PDB file of C-alpha atoms and ligand atoms in Angstrom:
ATOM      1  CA  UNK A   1       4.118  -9.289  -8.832  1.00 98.00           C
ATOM      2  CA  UNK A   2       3.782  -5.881  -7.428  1.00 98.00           C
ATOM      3  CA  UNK A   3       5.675  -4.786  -4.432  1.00 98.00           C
ATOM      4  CA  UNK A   4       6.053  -1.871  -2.105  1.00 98.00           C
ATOM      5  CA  UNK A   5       9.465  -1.211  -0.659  1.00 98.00           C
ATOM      6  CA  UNK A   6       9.691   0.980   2.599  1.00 98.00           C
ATOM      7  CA  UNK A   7      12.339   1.491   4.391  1.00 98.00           C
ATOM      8  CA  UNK A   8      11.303   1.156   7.676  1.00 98.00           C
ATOM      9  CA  UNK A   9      12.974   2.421  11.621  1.00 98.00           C
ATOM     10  CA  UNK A  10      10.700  -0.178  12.580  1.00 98.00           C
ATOM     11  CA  UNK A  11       8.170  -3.206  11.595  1.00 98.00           C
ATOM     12  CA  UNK A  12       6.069  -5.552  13.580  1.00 98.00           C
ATOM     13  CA  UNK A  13       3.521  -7.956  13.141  1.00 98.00           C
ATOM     14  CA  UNK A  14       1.354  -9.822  14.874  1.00 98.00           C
ATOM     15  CA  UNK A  15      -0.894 -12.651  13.488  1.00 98.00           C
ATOM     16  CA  UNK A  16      -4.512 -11.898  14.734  1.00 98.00           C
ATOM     17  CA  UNK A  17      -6.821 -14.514  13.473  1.00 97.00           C
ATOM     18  CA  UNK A  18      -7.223 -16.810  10.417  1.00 97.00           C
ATOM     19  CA  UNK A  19      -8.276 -16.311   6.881  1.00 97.00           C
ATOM     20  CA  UNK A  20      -9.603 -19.251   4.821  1.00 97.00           C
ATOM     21  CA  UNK A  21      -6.423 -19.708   2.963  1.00 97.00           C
ATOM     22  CA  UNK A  22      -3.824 -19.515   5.864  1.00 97.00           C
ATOM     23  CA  UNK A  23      -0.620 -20.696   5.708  1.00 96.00           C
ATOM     24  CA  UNK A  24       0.594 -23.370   8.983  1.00 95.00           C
ATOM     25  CA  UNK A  25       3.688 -23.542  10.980  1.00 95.00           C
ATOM     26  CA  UNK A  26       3.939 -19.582  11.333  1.00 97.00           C
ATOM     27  CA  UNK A  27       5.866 -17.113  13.102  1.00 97.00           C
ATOM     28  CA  UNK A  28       3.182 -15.360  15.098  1.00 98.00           C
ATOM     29  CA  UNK A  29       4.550 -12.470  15.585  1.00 98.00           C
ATOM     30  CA  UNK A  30       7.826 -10.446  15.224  1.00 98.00           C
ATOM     31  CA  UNK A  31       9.771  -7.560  13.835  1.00 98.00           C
ATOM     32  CA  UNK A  32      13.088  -5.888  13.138  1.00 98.00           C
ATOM     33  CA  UNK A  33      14.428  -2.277  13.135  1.00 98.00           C
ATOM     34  CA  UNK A  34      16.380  -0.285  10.449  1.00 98.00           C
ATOM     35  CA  UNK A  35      15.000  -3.020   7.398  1.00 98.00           C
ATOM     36  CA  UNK A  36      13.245  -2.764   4.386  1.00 98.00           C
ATOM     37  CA  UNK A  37       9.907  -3.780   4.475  1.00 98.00           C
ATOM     38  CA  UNK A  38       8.818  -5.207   1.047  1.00 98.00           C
ATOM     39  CA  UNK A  39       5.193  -5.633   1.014  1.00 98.00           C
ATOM     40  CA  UNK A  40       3.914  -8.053  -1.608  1.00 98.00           C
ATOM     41  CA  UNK A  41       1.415  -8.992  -4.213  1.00 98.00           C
ATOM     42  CA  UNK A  42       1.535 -12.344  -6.116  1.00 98.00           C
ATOM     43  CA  UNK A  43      -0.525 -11.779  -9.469  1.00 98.00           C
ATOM     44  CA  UNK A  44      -2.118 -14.482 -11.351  1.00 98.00           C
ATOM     45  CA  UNK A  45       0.370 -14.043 -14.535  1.00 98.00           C
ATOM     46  CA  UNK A  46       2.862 -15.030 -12.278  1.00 98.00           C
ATOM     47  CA  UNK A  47       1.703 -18.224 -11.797  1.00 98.00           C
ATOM     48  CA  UNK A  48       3.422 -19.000 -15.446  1.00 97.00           C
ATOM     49  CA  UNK A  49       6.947 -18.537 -13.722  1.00 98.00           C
ATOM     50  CA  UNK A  50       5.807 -18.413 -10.284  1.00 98.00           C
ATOM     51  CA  UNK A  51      10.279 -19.646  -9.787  1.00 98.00           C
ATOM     52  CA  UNK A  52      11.472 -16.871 -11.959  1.00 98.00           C
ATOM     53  CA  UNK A  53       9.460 -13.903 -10.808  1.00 98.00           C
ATOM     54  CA  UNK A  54      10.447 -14.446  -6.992  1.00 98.00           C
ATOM     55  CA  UNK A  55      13.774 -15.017  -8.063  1.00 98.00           C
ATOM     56  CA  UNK A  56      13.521 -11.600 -10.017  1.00 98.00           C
ATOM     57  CA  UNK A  57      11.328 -10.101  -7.123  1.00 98.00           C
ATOM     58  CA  UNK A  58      14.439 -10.920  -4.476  1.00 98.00           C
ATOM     59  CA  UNK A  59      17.012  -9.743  -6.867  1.00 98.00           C
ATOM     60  CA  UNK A  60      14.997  -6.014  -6.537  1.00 98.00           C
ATOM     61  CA  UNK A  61      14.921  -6.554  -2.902  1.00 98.00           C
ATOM     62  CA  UNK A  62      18.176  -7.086  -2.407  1.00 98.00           C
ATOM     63  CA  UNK A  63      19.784  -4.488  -4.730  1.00 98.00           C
ATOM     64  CA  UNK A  64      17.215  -1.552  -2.900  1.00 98.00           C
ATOM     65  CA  UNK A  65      18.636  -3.100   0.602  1.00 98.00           C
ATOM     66  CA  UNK A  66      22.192  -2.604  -0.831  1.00 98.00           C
ATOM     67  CA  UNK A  67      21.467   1.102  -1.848  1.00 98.00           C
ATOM     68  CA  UNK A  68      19.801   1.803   1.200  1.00 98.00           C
ATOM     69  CA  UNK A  69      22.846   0.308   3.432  1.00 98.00           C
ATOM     70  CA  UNK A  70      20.522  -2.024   5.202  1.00 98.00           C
ATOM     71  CA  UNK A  71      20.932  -5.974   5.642  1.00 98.00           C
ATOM     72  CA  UNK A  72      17.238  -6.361   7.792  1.00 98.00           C
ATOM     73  CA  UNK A  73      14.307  -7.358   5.086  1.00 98.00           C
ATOM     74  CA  UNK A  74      10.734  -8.203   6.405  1.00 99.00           C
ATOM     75  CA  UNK A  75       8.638 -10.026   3.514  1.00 98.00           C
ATOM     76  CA  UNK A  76       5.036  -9.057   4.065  1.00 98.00           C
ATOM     77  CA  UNK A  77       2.494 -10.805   2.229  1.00 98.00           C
ATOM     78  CA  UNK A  78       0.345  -7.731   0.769  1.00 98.00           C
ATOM     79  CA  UNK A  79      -2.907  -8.674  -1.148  1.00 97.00           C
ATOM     80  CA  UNK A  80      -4.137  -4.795  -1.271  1.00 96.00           C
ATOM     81  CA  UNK A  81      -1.989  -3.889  -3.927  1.00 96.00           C
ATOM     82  CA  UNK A  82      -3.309  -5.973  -6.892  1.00 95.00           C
ATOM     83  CA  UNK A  83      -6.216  -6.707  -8.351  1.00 92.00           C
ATOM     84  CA  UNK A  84      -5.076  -9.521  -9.901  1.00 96.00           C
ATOM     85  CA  UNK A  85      -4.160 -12.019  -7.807  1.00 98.00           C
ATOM     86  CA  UNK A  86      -2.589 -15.689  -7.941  1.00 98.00           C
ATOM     87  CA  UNK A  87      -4.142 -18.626  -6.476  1.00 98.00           C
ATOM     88  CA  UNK A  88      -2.968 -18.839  -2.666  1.00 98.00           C
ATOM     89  CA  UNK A  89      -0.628 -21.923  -2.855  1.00 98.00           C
ATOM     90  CA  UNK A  90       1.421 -20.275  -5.797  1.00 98.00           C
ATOM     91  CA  UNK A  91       1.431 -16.713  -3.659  1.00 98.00           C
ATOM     92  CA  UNK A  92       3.058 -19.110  -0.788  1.00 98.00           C
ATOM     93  CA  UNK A  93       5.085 -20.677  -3.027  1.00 98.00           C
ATOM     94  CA  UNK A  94       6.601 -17.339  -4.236  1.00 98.00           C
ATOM     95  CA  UNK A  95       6.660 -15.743  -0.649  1.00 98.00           C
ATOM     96  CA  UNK A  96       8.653 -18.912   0.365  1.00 98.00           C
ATOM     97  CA  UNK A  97      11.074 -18.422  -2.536  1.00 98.00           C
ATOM     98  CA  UNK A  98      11.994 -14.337  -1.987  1.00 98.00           C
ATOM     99  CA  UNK A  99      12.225 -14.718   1.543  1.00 98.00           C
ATOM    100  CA  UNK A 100      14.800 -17.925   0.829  1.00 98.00           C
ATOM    101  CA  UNK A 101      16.789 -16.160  -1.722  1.00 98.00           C
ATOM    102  CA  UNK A 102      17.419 -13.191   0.202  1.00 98.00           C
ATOM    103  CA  UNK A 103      18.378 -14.976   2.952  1.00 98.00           C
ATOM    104  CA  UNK A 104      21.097 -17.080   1.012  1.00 98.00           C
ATOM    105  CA  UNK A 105      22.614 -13.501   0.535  1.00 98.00           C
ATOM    106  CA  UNK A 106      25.962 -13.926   3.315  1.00 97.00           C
ATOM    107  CA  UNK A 107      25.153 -11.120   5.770  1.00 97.00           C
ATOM    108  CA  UNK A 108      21.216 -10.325   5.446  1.00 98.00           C
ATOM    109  CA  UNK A 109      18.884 -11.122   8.344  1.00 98.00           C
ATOM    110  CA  UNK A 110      14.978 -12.118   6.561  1.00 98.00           C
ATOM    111  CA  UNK A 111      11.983 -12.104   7.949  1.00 98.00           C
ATOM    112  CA  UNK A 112       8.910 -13.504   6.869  1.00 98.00           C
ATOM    113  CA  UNK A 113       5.015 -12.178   7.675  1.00 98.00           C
ATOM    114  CA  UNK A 114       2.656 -15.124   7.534  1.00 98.00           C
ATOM    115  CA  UNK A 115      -0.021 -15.372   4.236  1.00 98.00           C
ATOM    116  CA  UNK A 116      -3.149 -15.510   4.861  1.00 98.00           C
ATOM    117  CA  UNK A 117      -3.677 -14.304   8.135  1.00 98.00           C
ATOM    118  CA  UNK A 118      -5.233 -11.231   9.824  1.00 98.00           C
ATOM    119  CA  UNK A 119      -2.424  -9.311  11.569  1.00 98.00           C
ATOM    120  CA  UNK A 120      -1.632  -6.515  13.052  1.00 98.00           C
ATOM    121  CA  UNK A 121       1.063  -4.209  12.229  1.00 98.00           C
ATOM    122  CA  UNK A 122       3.045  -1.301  13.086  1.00 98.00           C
ATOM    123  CA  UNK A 123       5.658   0.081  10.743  1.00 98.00           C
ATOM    124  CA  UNK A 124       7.715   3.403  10.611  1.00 98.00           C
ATOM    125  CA  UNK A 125       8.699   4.904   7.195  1.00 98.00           C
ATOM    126  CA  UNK A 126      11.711   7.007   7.267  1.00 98.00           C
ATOM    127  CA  UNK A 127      10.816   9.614   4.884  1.00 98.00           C
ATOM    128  CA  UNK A 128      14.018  10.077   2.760  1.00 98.00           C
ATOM    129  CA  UNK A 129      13.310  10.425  -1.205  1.00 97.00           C
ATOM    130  CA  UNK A 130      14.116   6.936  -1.609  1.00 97.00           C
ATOM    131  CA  UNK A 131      12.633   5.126   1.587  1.00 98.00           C
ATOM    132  CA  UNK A 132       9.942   4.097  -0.785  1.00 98.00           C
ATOM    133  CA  UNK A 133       9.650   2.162  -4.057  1.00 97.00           C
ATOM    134  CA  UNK A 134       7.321   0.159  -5.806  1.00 97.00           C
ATOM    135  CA  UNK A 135       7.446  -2.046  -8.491  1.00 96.00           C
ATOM    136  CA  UNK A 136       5.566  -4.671 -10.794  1.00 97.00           C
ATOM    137  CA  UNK A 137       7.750  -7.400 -11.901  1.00 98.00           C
ATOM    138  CA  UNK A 138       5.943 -10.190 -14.617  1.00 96.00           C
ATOM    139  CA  UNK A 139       6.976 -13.420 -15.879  1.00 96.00           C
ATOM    140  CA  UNK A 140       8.826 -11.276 -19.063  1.00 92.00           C
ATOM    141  CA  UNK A 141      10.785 -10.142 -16.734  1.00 89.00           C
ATOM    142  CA  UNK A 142      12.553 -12.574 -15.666  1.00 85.00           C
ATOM    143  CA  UNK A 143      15.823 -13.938 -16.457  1.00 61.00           C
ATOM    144  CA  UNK A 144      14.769 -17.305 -17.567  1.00 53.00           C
ATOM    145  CA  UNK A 145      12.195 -15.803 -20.230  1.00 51.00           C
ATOM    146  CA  UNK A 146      15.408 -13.181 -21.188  1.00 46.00           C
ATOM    147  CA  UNK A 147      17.714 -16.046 -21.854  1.00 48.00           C
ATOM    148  CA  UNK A 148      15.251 -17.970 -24.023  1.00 46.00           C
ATOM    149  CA  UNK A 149      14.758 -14.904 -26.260  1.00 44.00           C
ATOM    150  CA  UNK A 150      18.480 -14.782 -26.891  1.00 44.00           C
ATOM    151  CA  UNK A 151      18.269 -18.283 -28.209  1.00 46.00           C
ATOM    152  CA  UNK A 152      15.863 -17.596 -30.128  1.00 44.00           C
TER     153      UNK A 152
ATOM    154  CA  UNK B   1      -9.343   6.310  -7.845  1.00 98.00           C
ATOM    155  CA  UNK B   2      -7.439   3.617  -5.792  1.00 98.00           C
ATOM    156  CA  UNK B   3      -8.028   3.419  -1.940  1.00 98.00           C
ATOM    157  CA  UNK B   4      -6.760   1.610   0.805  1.00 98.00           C
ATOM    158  CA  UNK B   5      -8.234   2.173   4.101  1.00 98.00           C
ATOM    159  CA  UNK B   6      -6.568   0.990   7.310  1.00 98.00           C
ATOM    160  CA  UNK B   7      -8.251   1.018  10.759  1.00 98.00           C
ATOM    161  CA  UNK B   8      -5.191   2.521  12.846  1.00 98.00           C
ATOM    162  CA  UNK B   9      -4.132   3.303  16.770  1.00 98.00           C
ATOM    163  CA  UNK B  10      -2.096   5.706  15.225  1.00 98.00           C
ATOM    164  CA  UNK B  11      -1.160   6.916  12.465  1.00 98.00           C
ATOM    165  CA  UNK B  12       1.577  10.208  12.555  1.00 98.00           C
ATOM    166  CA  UNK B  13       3.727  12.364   9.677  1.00 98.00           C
ATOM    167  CA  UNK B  14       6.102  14.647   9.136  1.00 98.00           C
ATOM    168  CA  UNK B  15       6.585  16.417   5.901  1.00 98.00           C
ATOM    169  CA  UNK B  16      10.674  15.958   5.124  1.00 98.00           C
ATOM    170  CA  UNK B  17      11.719  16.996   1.415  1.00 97.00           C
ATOM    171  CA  UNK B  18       9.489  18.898  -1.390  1.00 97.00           C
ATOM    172  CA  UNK B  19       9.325  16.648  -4.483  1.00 97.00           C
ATOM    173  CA  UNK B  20       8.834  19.126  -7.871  1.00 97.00           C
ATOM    174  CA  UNK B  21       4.850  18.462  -7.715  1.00 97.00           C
ATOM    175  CA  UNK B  22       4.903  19.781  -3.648  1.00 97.00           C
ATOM    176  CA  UNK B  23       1.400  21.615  -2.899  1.00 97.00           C
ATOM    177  CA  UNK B  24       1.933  24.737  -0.917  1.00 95.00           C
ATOM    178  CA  UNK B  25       0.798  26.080   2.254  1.00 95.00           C
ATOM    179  CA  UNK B  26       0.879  22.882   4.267  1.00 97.00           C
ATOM    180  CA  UNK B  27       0.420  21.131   7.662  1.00 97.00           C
ATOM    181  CA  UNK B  28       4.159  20.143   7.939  1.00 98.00           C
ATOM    182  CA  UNK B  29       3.222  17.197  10.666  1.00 98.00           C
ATOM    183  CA  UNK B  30       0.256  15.752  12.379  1.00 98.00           C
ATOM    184  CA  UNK B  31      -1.354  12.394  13.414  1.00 98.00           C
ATOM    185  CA  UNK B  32      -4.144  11.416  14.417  1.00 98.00           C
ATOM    186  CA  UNK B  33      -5.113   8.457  17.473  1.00 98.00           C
ATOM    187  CA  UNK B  34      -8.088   5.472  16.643  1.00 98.00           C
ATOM    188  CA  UNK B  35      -8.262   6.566  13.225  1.00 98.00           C
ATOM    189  CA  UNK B  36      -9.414   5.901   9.658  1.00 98.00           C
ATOM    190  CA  UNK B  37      -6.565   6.349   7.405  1.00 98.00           C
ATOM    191  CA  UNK B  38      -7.582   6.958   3.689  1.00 98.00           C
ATOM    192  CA  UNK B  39      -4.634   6.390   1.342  1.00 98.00           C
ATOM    193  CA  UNK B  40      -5.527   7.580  -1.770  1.00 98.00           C
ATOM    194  CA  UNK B  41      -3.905   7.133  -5.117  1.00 98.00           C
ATOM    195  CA  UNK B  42      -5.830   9.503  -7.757  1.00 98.00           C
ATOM    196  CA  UNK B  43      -5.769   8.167 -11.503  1.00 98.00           C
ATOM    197  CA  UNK B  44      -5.753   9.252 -15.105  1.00 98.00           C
ATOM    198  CA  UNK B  45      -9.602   8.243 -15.573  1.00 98.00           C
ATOM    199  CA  UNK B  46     -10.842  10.053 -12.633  1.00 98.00           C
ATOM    200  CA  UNK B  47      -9.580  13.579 -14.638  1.00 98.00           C
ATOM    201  CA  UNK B  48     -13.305  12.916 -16.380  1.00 97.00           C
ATOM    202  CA  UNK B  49     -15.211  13.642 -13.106  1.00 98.00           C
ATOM    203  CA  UNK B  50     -12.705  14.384 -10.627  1.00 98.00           C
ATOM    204  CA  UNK B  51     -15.721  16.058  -7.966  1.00 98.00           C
ATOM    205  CA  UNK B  52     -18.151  12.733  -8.661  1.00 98.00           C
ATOM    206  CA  UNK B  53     -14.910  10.987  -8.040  1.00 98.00           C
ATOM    207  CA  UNK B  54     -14.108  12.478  -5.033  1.00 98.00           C
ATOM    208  CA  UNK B  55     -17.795  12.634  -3.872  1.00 98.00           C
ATOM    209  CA  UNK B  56     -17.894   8.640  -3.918  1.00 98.00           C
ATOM    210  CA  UNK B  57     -14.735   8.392  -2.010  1.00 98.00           C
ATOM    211  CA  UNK B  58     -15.533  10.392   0.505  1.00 98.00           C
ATOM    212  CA  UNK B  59     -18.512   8.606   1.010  1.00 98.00           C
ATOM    213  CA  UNK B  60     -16.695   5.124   0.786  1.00 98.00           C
ATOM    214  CA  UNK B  61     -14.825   6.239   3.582  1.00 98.00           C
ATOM    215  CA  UNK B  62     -17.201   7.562   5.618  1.00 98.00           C
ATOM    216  CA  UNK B  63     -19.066   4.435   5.324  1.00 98.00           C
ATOM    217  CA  UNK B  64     -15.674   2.499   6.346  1.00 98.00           C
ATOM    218  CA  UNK B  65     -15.555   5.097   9.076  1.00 98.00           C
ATOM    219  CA  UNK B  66     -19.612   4.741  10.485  1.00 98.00           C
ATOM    220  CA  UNK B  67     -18.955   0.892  10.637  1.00 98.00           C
ATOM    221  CA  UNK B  68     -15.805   0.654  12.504  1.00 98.00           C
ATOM    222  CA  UNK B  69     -17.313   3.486  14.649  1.00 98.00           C
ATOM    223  CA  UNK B  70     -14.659   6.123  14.548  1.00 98.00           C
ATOM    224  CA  UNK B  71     -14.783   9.890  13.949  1.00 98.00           C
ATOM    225  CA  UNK B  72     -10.899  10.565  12.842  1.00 98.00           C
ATOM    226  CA  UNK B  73     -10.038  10.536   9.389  1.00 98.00           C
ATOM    227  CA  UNK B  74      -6.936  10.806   7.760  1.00 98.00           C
ATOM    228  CA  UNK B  75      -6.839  11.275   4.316  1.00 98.00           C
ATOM    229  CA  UNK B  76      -3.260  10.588   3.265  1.00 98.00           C
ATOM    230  CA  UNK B  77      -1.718  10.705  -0.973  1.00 98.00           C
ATOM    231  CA  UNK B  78      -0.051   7.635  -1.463  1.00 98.00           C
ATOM    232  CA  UNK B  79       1.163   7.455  -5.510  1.00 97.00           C
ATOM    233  CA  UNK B  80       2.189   3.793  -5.233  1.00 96.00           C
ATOM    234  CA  UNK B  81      -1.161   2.231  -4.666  1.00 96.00           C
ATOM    235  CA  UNK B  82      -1.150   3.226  -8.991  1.00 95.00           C
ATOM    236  CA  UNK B  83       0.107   2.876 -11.692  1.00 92.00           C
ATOM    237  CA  UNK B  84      -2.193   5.529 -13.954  1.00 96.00           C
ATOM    238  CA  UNK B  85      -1.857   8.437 -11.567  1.00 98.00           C
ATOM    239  CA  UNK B  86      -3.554  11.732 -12.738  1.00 98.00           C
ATOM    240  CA  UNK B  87      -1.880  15.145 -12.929  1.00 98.00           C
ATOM    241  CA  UNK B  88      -0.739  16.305  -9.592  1.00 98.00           C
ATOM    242  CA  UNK B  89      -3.694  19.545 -10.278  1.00 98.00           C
ATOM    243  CA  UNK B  90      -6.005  16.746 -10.519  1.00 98.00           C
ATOM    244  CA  UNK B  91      -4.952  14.756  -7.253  1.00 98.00           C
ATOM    245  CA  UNK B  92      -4.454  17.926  -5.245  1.00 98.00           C
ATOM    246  CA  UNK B  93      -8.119  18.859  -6.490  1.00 98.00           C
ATOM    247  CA  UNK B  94      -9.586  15.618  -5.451  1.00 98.00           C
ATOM    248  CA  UNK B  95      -7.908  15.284  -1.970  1.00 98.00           C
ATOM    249  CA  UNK B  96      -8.842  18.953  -0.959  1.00 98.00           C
ATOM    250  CA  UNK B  97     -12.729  17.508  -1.661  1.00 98.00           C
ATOM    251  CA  UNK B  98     -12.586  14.475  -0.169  1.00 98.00           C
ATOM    252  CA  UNK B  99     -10.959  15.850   2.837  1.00 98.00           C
ATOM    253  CA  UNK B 100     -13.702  18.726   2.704  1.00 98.00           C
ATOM    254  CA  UNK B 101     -16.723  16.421   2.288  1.00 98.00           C
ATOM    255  CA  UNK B 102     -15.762  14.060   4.589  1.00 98.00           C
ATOM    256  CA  UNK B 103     -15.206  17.164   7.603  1.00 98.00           C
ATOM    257  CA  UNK B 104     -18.513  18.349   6.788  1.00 98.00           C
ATOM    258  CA  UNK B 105     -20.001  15.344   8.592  1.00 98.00           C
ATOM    259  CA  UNK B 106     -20.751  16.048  11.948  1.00 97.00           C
ATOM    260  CA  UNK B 107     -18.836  15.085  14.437  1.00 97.00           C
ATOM    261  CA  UNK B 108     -15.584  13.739  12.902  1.00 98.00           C
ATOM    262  CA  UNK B 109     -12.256  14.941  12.769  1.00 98.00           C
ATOM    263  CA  UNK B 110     -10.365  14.910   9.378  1.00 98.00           C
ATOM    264  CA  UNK B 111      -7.077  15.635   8.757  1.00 98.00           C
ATOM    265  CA  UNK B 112      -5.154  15.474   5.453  1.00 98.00           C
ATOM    266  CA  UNK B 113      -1.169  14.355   5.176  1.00 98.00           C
ATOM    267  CA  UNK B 114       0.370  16.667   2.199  1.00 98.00           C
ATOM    268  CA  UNK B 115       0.834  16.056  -1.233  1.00 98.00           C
ATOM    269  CA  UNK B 116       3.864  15.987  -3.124  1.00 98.00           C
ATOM    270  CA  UNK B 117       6.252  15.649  -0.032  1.00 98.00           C
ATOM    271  CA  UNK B 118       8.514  12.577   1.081  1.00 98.00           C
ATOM    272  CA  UNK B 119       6.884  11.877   4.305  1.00 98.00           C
ATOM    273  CA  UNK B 120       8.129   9.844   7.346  1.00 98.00           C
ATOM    274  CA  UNK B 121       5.064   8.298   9.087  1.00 98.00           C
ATOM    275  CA  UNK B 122       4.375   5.486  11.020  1.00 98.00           C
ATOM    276  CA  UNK B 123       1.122   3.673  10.975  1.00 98.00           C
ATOM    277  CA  UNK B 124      -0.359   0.851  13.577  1.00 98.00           C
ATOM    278  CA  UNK B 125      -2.814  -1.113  11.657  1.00 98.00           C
ATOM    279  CA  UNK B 126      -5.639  -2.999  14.081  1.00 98.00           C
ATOM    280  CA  UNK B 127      -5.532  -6.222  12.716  1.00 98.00           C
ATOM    281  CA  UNK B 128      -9.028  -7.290  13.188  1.00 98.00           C
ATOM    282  CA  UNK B 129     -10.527  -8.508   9.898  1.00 97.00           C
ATOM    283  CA  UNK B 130     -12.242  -5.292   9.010  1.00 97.00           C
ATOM    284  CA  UNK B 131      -8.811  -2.854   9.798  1.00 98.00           C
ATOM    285  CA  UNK B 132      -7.359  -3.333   6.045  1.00 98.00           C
ATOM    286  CA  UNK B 133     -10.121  -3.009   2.758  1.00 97.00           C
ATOM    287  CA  UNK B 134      -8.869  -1.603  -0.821  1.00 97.00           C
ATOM    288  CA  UNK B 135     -11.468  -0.434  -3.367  1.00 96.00           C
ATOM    289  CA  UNK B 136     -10.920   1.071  -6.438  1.00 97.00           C
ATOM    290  CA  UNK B 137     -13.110   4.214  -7.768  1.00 98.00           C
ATOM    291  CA  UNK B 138     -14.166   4.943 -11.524  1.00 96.00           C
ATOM    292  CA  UNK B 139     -16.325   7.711 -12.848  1.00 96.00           C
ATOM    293  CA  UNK B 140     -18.791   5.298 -13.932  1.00 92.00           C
ATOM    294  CA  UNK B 141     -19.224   4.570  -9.915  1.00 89.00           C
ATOM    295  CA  UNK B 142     -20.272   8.097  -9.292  1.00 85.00           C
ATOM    296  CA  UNK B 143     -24.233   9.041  -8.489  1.00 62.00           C
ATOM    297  CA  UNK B 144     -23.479  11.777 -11.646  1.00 53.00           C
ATOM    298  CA  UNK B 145     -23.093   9.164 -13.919  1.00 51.00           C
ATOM    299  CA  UNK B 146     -25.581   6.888 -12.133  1.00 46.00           C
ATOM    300  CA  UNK B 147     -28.327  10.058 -12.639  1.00 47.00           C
ATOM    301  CA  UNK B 148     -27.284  10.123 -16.151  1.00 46.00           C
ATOM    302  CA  UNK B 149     -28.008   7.072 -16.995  1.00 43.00           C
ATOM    303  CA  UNK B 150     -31.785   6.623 -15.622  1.00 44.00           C
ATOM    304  CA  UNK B 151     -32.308   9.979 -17.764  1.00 46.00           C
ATOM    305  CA  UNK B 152     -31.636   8.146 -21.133  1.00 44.00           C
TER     306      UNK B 152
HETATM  307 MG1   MG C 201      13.538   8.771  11.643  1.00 58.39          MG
END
């Protein structure tokens, strides 16, 4: 998983047109002010704990939306930064999973950009040192495969 | 070299904060309307022909450029699109030529966002399904090596 984290004034999207692999039941279009916007790229190693790396992924999400004082996250599907990616059901599957973790979190507002879609966007990066951050996160990371080395 | 080229309305930034690899003698803010923005992400491999390297970027772009017909560029740094970056010599090097090869086509207007600076900017992508590509640059894509190689 790679992601991009930007701390945003503003982010909109606005679904365009169809890829092959889109995803149904979307939000068309929609936004939020003063969030973090984390842009993101399922890989294909993920796919061996596609549970554990969104789990990991939202845990980074959250803890940059902590330090940055905001409680607005917009998950944005973001094939352009990998190479490498997963199969499109397992990229949905993760997508799915961040944007339901971080919304268990009491107090956080998540929104979710549609997969697989054409779309439009306008976002505004606020330019302080840490207003952006990017990451890879991979199935070792993960707490699960953590906790099975300690057993072992 | 790692690229990501989005077909913008607009794309704007101001220079905020001098990180310790800041070039000098900069355009502190600018944007540019309808545009082609170039982020570029120079890596480690590209040190072995950084002007070939630059030379086929440029051209990638103003390929991108011909076909969605604008004539604004805007070449813009952007580290996270990497994870091998090159020396900040090397990037500044590369970005001055790209931006320089890509002005000395007639007719288009190129402008280049600072390296080595936190940066607010905002960015409207298109949408349409030509307004996002990636590519990725090697010194084995440039016409140097390519020349080389019919010799032997
Ligand atoms: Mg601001």
């Amino acid at each position: 998983m790679r992601i991009l984290l930007i701390h945003s004034d503003q982010i909109t999207y606005e679904a365009q047109k169809k890829t092959p692999v889109a995803e149904e039941n979307i939000v068309p279009a929609d936004g939020l002010e003063e969030a973090l916007t984390a842009f993101c790229a399922v890989e294909a190693p993920d796919e061996e704990n596609i549970a554990g790396v969104a789990a990991k992924t939202a845990r980074e999400i959250l803890e940059a939306a902590e330090k940055l004082g905001t409680t607005n996250i917009m998950v944005y599907p973001y094939a352009h930064l990998s190479s490498d990616l997963s199969s499109p059901k397992a990229a949905i599957e993760a997508l799915t999973a961040i944007e339901r973790i971080c919304s268990e979190k009491k107090g956080m507002t998540v929104k979710r950009a549609p997969f697989g879609w054409y779309k439009a966007f306008t976002i505004s990066c606020k330019g302080h040192p840490l207003s952006e951050l990017s990451r890879t996160i991979t199935p070792e990371d993960t707490e699960e495969k953590t906790a099975k080395k300690e057993v072992t």
